[in-house]
Amino acid sequence: MSNYLDTEFYYFPANIETKKPLGKVKLFDYLKAIKQPKPNIITLFKEIEEASLAGNKLLKDELKSKLYYFLPCVELDGIGRSYENVTGFSGLMIADMDNLEPEFAKELKEHLFNEYPFVIASFLSASKKGVKVIIRIPKVSSINQFKSLFYGLMSEWQHYKGMDFTPKNAVLANYLTYDTDLLYRLDATEWTKEGVQLDEFQEYVGEIEPLEEVDEKDVEKIKLILKRMFANITDAGHQTVRSCGLLGGGWVAYGYMSYDDMKEYLFDLIETTPYLQTKLKNYKTTCLQMITKGMTSPLKMREDEE
């Protein structure tokens, strides 16, 4: 059994207001409880599924309150469940996708598990309309480090339908679910790429005054900067595509290049970068979104770049 399956974390009673944990559970036993639930739990899950299919959110939430919940991402002092009670981190991170069609959720569960070796386990929510993924990460030493790894993952996964960004909160309650077809592996790698919060980009406030005359040498230097960034892509392609799109949009706003020229140049880089070939449409969509966002904040080349 892999060491990370021995990772222990606290579980709590259904009442979210109850702060003191009932005890600890190992990751292996947590996954086993999802894959092989007791009969009374199966009955409860079926009632939750029926409430979900009927669109009865109040009943669904009431039924879910009868379940245990877990905090897999953190080590706690045993007194409470807030950030002030965190004494360390477990090396686990959660990703959630919600409000999906059941058949698509099943396909996404399998895709994420098969596509990404750092995924320890992938399984469906109780409603069968969501996917939860447990990811292996390094044992960080701070909340900011944990969030940086989450943001880095979101730079890759933000395009997946139904992506929920709340698991950036390391002490978010994770309720027990039920999936007899849960997928897990014994040899998961670690996700180590860091990133920044997606809404940290600041729009420019004021009047935009683009260049009156463009020096073609500046345009060539811009293209070289972008080309070098793409040349360094060996994994985590979305993060680089996002960064280049934001930069490109800023340079467009300042007047170095037209929107169409920047779009054409970045699309050419995407199409000729080997790592990006399997998801060209997704990368191009991200690129366009970031160019548009970057255009809200004009960017002048620094003197050392000029």
Coordinates of C-alpha atoms in Angstrom, one line a residue:
M1 CA 0.0 0.0 0.0
S2 CA 1.4 3.4 -0.9
N3 CA 2.3 5.7 2.0
Y4 CA -0.2 8.4 1.0
L5 CA -3.1 6.0 1.5
D6 CA -2.1 5.8 5.2
T7 CA -2.6 9.6 5.5
E8 CA -5.0 10.3 8.4
F9 CA -7.4 13.2 8.7
Y10 CA -10.3 14.2 10.9
Y11 CA -14.0 13.5 10.4
F12 CA -17.0 15.4 11.9
P13 CA -20.7 14.8 12.7
A14 CA -23.3 15.9 10.2
N15 CA -24.0 19.2 12.0
I16 CA -21.7 21.7 10.3
E17 CA -21.8 23.9 13.4
T18 CA -20.1 21.1 15.5
K19 CA -16.5 22.1 15.6
K20 CA -15.0 19.2 17.5
P21 CA -14.1 16.1 15.4
L22 CA -15.3 12.6 16.2
G23 CA -11.9 11.1 15.3
K24 CA -9.5 10.3 12.5
V25 CA -9.7 8.1 9.4
K26 CA -7.1 6.9 7.0
L27 CA -7.4 7.9 3.3
F28 CA -7.6 4.2 2.4
D29 CA -10.5 3.6 4.7
Y30 CA -12.2 6.8 3.5
L31 CA -12.0 5.6 -0.1
K32 CA -13.2 2.1 1.0
A33 CA -16.3 3.7 2.7
I34 CA -17.1 5.4 -0.6
K35 CA -16.6 2.3 -2.7
Q36 CA -18.2 -0.2 -0.3
P37 CA -20.8 1.7 1.8
K38 CA -23.0 0.1 4.5
P39 CA -26.6 -0.6 3.5
N40 CA -28.1 2.3 5.5
I41 CA -25.7 4.7 3.9
I42 CA -26.7 3.4 0.4
T43 CA -30.4 4.0 1.3
L44 CA -29.6 7.6 2.4
F45 CA -27.6 8.2 -0.8
K46 CA -30.5 7.0 -2.9
E47 CA -32.8 9.4 -1.2
I48 CA -30.3 12.2 -1.9
E49 CA -30.2 11.2 -5.5
E50 CA -34.0 11.2 -5.8
A51 CA -34.1 14.7 -4.2
S52 CA -31.5 15.9 -6.7
L53 CA -33.3 14.5 -9.7
A54 CA -36.5 16.1 -8.5
G55 CA -34.8 19.4 -8.1
N56 CA -35.6 19.6 -4.4
K57 CA -32.6 21.4 -3.0
L58 CA -34.0 21.9 0.5
L59 CA -34.6 18.1 0.9
K60 CA -31.3 17.3 -0.6
D61 CA -29.4 19.6 1.8
E62 CA -31.4 18.1 4.8
L63 CA -30.5 14.6 3.8
K64 CA -26.9 15.5 3.3
S65 CA -26.8 16.9 6.8
K66 CA -27.1 13.3 8.1
L67 CA -23.8 12.4 6.6
Y68 CA -20.3 12.6 8.1
Y69 CA -17.9 15.1 6.6
F70 CA -14.2 15.1 6.4
L71 CA -11.2 17.5 6.1
P72 CA -8.7 15.6 4.0
C73 CA -6.3 18.5 3.2
V74 CA -5.2 19.6 6.7
E75 CA -3.9 18.4 10.0
L76 CA -5.8 19.9 13.0
D77 CA -5.3 20.5 16.7
G78 CA -8.4 18.4 17.5
I79 CA -10.3 21.3 18.9
G80 CA -11.9 23.0 15.9
R81 CA -12.0 23.1 12.1
S82 CA -11.0 26.6 11.1
Y83 CA -7.7 27.9 9.8
E84 CA -6.6 28.8 13.3
N85 CA -6.8 25.1 14.2
V86 CA -4.6 24.0 11.3
T87 CA -1.3 22.6 12.5
G88 CA -0.1 21.2 9.1
F89 CA -1.1 19.9 5.7
S90 CA -1.7 16.4 4.6
G91 CA -0.3 16.4 1.1
L92 CA -3.9 16.0 -0.3
M93 CA -5.9 18.5 -2.3
I94 CA -9.5 18.3 -3.6
A95 CA -11.1 19.3 -6.9
D96 CA -14.8 19.5 -7.5
M97 CA -17.0 19.7 -10.6
D98 CA -20.7 20.1 -10.1
N99 CA -24.1 20.4 -11.9
L100 CA -23.2 18.0 -14.7
E101 CA -25.3 15.5 -16.6
P102 CA -24.9 12.1 -15.0
E103 CA -23.4 10.5 -18.1
F104 CA -21.0 13.3 -18.7
A105 CA -20.0 13.2 -15.0
K106 CA -19.1 9.5 -15.4
E107 CA -17.0 10.2 -18.4
L108 CA -15.3 13.1 -16.8
K109 CA -14.5 11.0 -13.7
E110 CA -12.7 8.5 -15.9
H111 CA -11.0 11.1 -18.1
L112 CA -9.5 13.0 -15.1
F113 CA -8.2 9.7 -13.6
N114 CA -6.7 8.4 -16.8
E115 CA -5.3 11.7 -18.0
Y116 CA -3.6 12.9 -14.9
P117 CA -1.2 10.6 -12.9
F118 CA -1.2 12.9 -9.9
V119 CA -4.9 12.0 -9.3
I120 CA -5.1 9.6 -6.4
A121 CA -8.8 8.9 -6.6
S122 CA -11.8 10.0 -8.8
F123 CA -15.4 9.4 -7.9
L124 CA -19.0 10.7 -8.3
S125 CA -21.0 12.8 -5.9
A126 CA -24.0 11.3 -4.2
S127 CA -26.3 12.9 -6.8
K128 CA -24.2 11.4 -9.6
K129 CA -24.1 14.9 -11.1
G130 CA -20.7 15.8 -9.8
V131 CA -17.2 14.6 -9.7
K132 CA -14.7 14.8 -6.8
V133 CA -11.0 14.2 -7.3
I134 CA -8.3 13.7 -4.6
I135 CA -4.9 15.0 -5.8
R136 CA -1.5 14.3 -4.4
I137 CA 0.6 17.4 -3.6
P138 CA 3.7 18.1 -1.6
K139 CA 3.2 18.7 2.1
V140 CA 3.2 22.5 2.2
S141 CA 3.8 24.6 5.3
S142 CA 1.4 27.4 4.8
I143 CA -2.2 28.3 3.6
N144 CA -0.7 30.5 0.9
Q145 CA 1.4 27.6 -0.5
F146 CA -1.7 25.4 -0.6
K147 CA -3.7 28.0 -2.4
S148 CA -0.8 28.5 -4.9
L149 CA -0.9 24.8 -5.8
F150 CA -4.7 25.0 -6.2
Y151 CA -4.5 28.1 -8.5
G152 CA -1.8 26.3 -10.5
L153 CA -4.1 23.4 -11.0
M154 CA -7.0 25.7 -11.9
S155 CA -4.9 27.2 -14.6
E156 CA -5.0 23.8 -16.3
W157 CA -8.5 22.7 -15.3
Q158 CA -10.5 25.8 -15.3
H159 CA -11.9 24.9 -18.8
Y160 CA -13.7 21.8 -17.4
K161 CA -17.4 22.2 -17.2
G162 CA -18.8 22.7 -13.7
M163 CA -15.4 23.5 -12.0
D164 CA -15.9 24.6 -8.4
F165 CA -13.2 27.0 -7.1
T166 CA -14.2 26.7 -3.4
P167 CA -11.8 23.9 -2.6
K168 CA -9.0 26.5 -2.5
N169 CA -10.3 26.6 1.1
A170 CA -8.3 23.8 2.7
V171 CA -10.8 23.5 5.6
L172 CA -13.8 23.1 3.3
A173 CA -16.1 20.3 4.5
N174 CA -16.2 17.2 2.3
Y175 CA -19.2 15.0 2.8
L176 CA -19.1 11.3 2.4
T177 CA -20.3 10.1 -1.0
Y178 CA -21.1 6.8 -2.7
D179 CA -19.6 5.4 -5.8
T180 CA -19.0 1.6 -6.1
D181 CA -17.0 2.4 -9.3
L182 CA -14.5 4.7 -7.5
L183 CA -11.1 4.8 -9.2
Y184 CA -7.9 5.0 -7.3
R185 CA -4.2 4.3 -7.8
L186 CA -1.3 3.3 -5.6
D187 CA 1.4 5.1 -7.5
A188 CA 0.2 8.7 -7.9
T189 CA 2.7 11.4 -8.7
E190 CA 2.6 14.9 -7.2
W191 CA 1.1 18.1 -8.6
T192 CA 3.8 20.7 -8.0
K193 CA 2.9 23.6 -10.3
E194 CA 2.0 26.8 -8.5
G195 CA -0.2 29.7 -9.8
V196 CA -2.0 32.8 -8.8
Q197 CA -5.7 33.5 -8.2
L198 CA -7.5 34.0 -11.5
D199 CA -9.1 37.3 -10.5
E200 CA -5.9 39.0 -9.3
F201 CA -5.4 40.6 -12.7
Q202 CA -6.1 44.3 -12.3
E203 CA -7.9 46.3 -14.9
Y204 CA -6.5 49.7 -15.8
V205 CA -8.5 52.7 -14.6
G206 CA -8.2 55.8 -16.7
E207 CA -7.9 56.8 -20.3
I208 CA -5.9 54.5 -22.6
E209 CA -3.5 56.4 -24.9
P210 CA -2.0 53.9 -27.4
L211 CA 1.3 54.6 -29.3
E212 CA 1.1 57.0 -32.1
E213 CA 4.0 55.3 -34.0
V214 CA 5.1 51.7 -33.7
D215 CA 8.7 50.6 -33.9
E216 CA 8.9 47.3 -35.8
K217 CA 11.9 46.3 -33.6
D218 CA 9.6 46.4 -30.6
V219 CA 7.1 44.1 -32.3
E220 CA 9.9 41.6 -33.1
K221 CA 11.0 41.7 -29.5
I222 CA 7.4 41.1 -28.3
K223 CA 7.2 38.1 -30.6
L224 CA 10.5 36.8 -29.3
I225 CA 9.4 37.1 -25.7
L226 CA 6.2 35.1 -26.4
K227 CA 8.1 32.6 -28.5
R228 CA 10.5 31.9 -25.7
M229 CA 7.7 31.5 -23.2
F230 CA 6.0 28.9 -25.4
A231 CA 9.4 27.1 -26.0
N232 CA 9.6 26.4 -22.3
I233 CA 6.3 24.5 -22.2
T234 CA 6.8 20.9 -21.2
D235 CA 3.7 20.6 -19.0
A236 CA 1.0 22.8 -17.4
G237 CA 0.4 24.5 -20.7
H238 CA -2.7 26.5 -19.7
Q239 CA -0.7 28.6 -17.2
T240 CA 1.7 29.7 -20.0
V241 CA -1.1 30.3 -22.5
R242 CA -2.9 32.4 -19.9
S243 CA 0.2 34.5 -19.2
C244 CA 1.0 35.0 -22.8
G245 CA -2.6 36.0 -23.6
L246 CA -2.6 38.6 -20.8
L247 CA 0.7 40.0 -22.0
G248 CA -0.4 40.0 -25.6
G249 CA -3.6 41.8 -24.7
G250 CA -1.7 44.4 -22.8
W251 CA 0.6 45.0 -25.7
V252 CA -2.4 45.2 -28.1
A253 CA -4.0 47.8 -25.9
Y254 CA -0.8 49.9 -25.9
G255 CA -0.7 49.8 -29.7
Y256 CA 2.2 47.6 -30.5
M257 CA 0.1 45.1 -32.5
S258 CA -3.5 44.8 -33.6
Y259 CA -5.9 42.3 -32.0
D260 CA -6.0 40.2 -35.2
D261 CA -2.2 40.1 -35.5
M262 CA -1.7 39.1 -31.9
K263 CA -4.4 36.4 -32.1
E264 CA -2.8 35.0 -35.3
Y265 CA 0.7 35.0 -33.8
L266 CA -0.4 33.3 -30.5
F267 CA -2.5 30.7 -32.4
D268 CA 0.5 29.9 -34.5
L269 CA 2.6 29.3 -31.4
I270 CA -0.2 27.1 -29.9
E271 CA -0.4 25.1 -33.0
T272 CA 3.3 24.5 -33.3
T273 CA 4.0 23.7 -29.6
P274 CA 4.0 19.8 -29.2
Y275 CA 2.6 19.7 -25.7
L276 CA -0.5 21.6 -26.6
Q277 CA -1.6 19.5 -29.6
T278 CA -4.1 17.3 -27.7
K279 CA -6.3 20.2 -26.6
L280 CA -5.9 22.9 -29.3
K281 CA -9.4 24.1 -29.0
N282 CA -9.3 24.6 -25.2
Y283 CA -5.9 26.4 -25.4
K284 CA -7.1 28.7 -28.1
T285 CA -10.3 29.5 -26.2
T286 CA -8.2 30.3 -23.1
C287 CA -5.9 32.4 -25.3
L288 CA -8.7 34.6 -26.7
Q289 CA -10.2 35.1 -23.2
M290 CA -6.9 36.3 -21.8
I291 CA -6.1 38.6 -24.8
T292 CA -9.5 40.2 -24.2
K293 CA -8.8 40.5 -20.5
G294 CA -5.3 41.8 -21.1
M295 CA -6.6 44.5 -23.3
T296 CA -8.2 46.2 -20.3
S297 CA -4.8 47.0 -19.0
P298 CA -2.3 48.5 -21.6
L299 CA 1.2 47.3 -21.2
K300 CA 4.3 49.3 -22.1
M301 CA 7.5 47.4 -22.7
R302 CA 10.1 48.0 -20.0
E303 CA 13.3 49.7 -21.0
D304 CA 15.3 46.5 -20.5
E305 CA 12.9 44.8 -22.9
E306 CA 13.2 47.6 -25.4

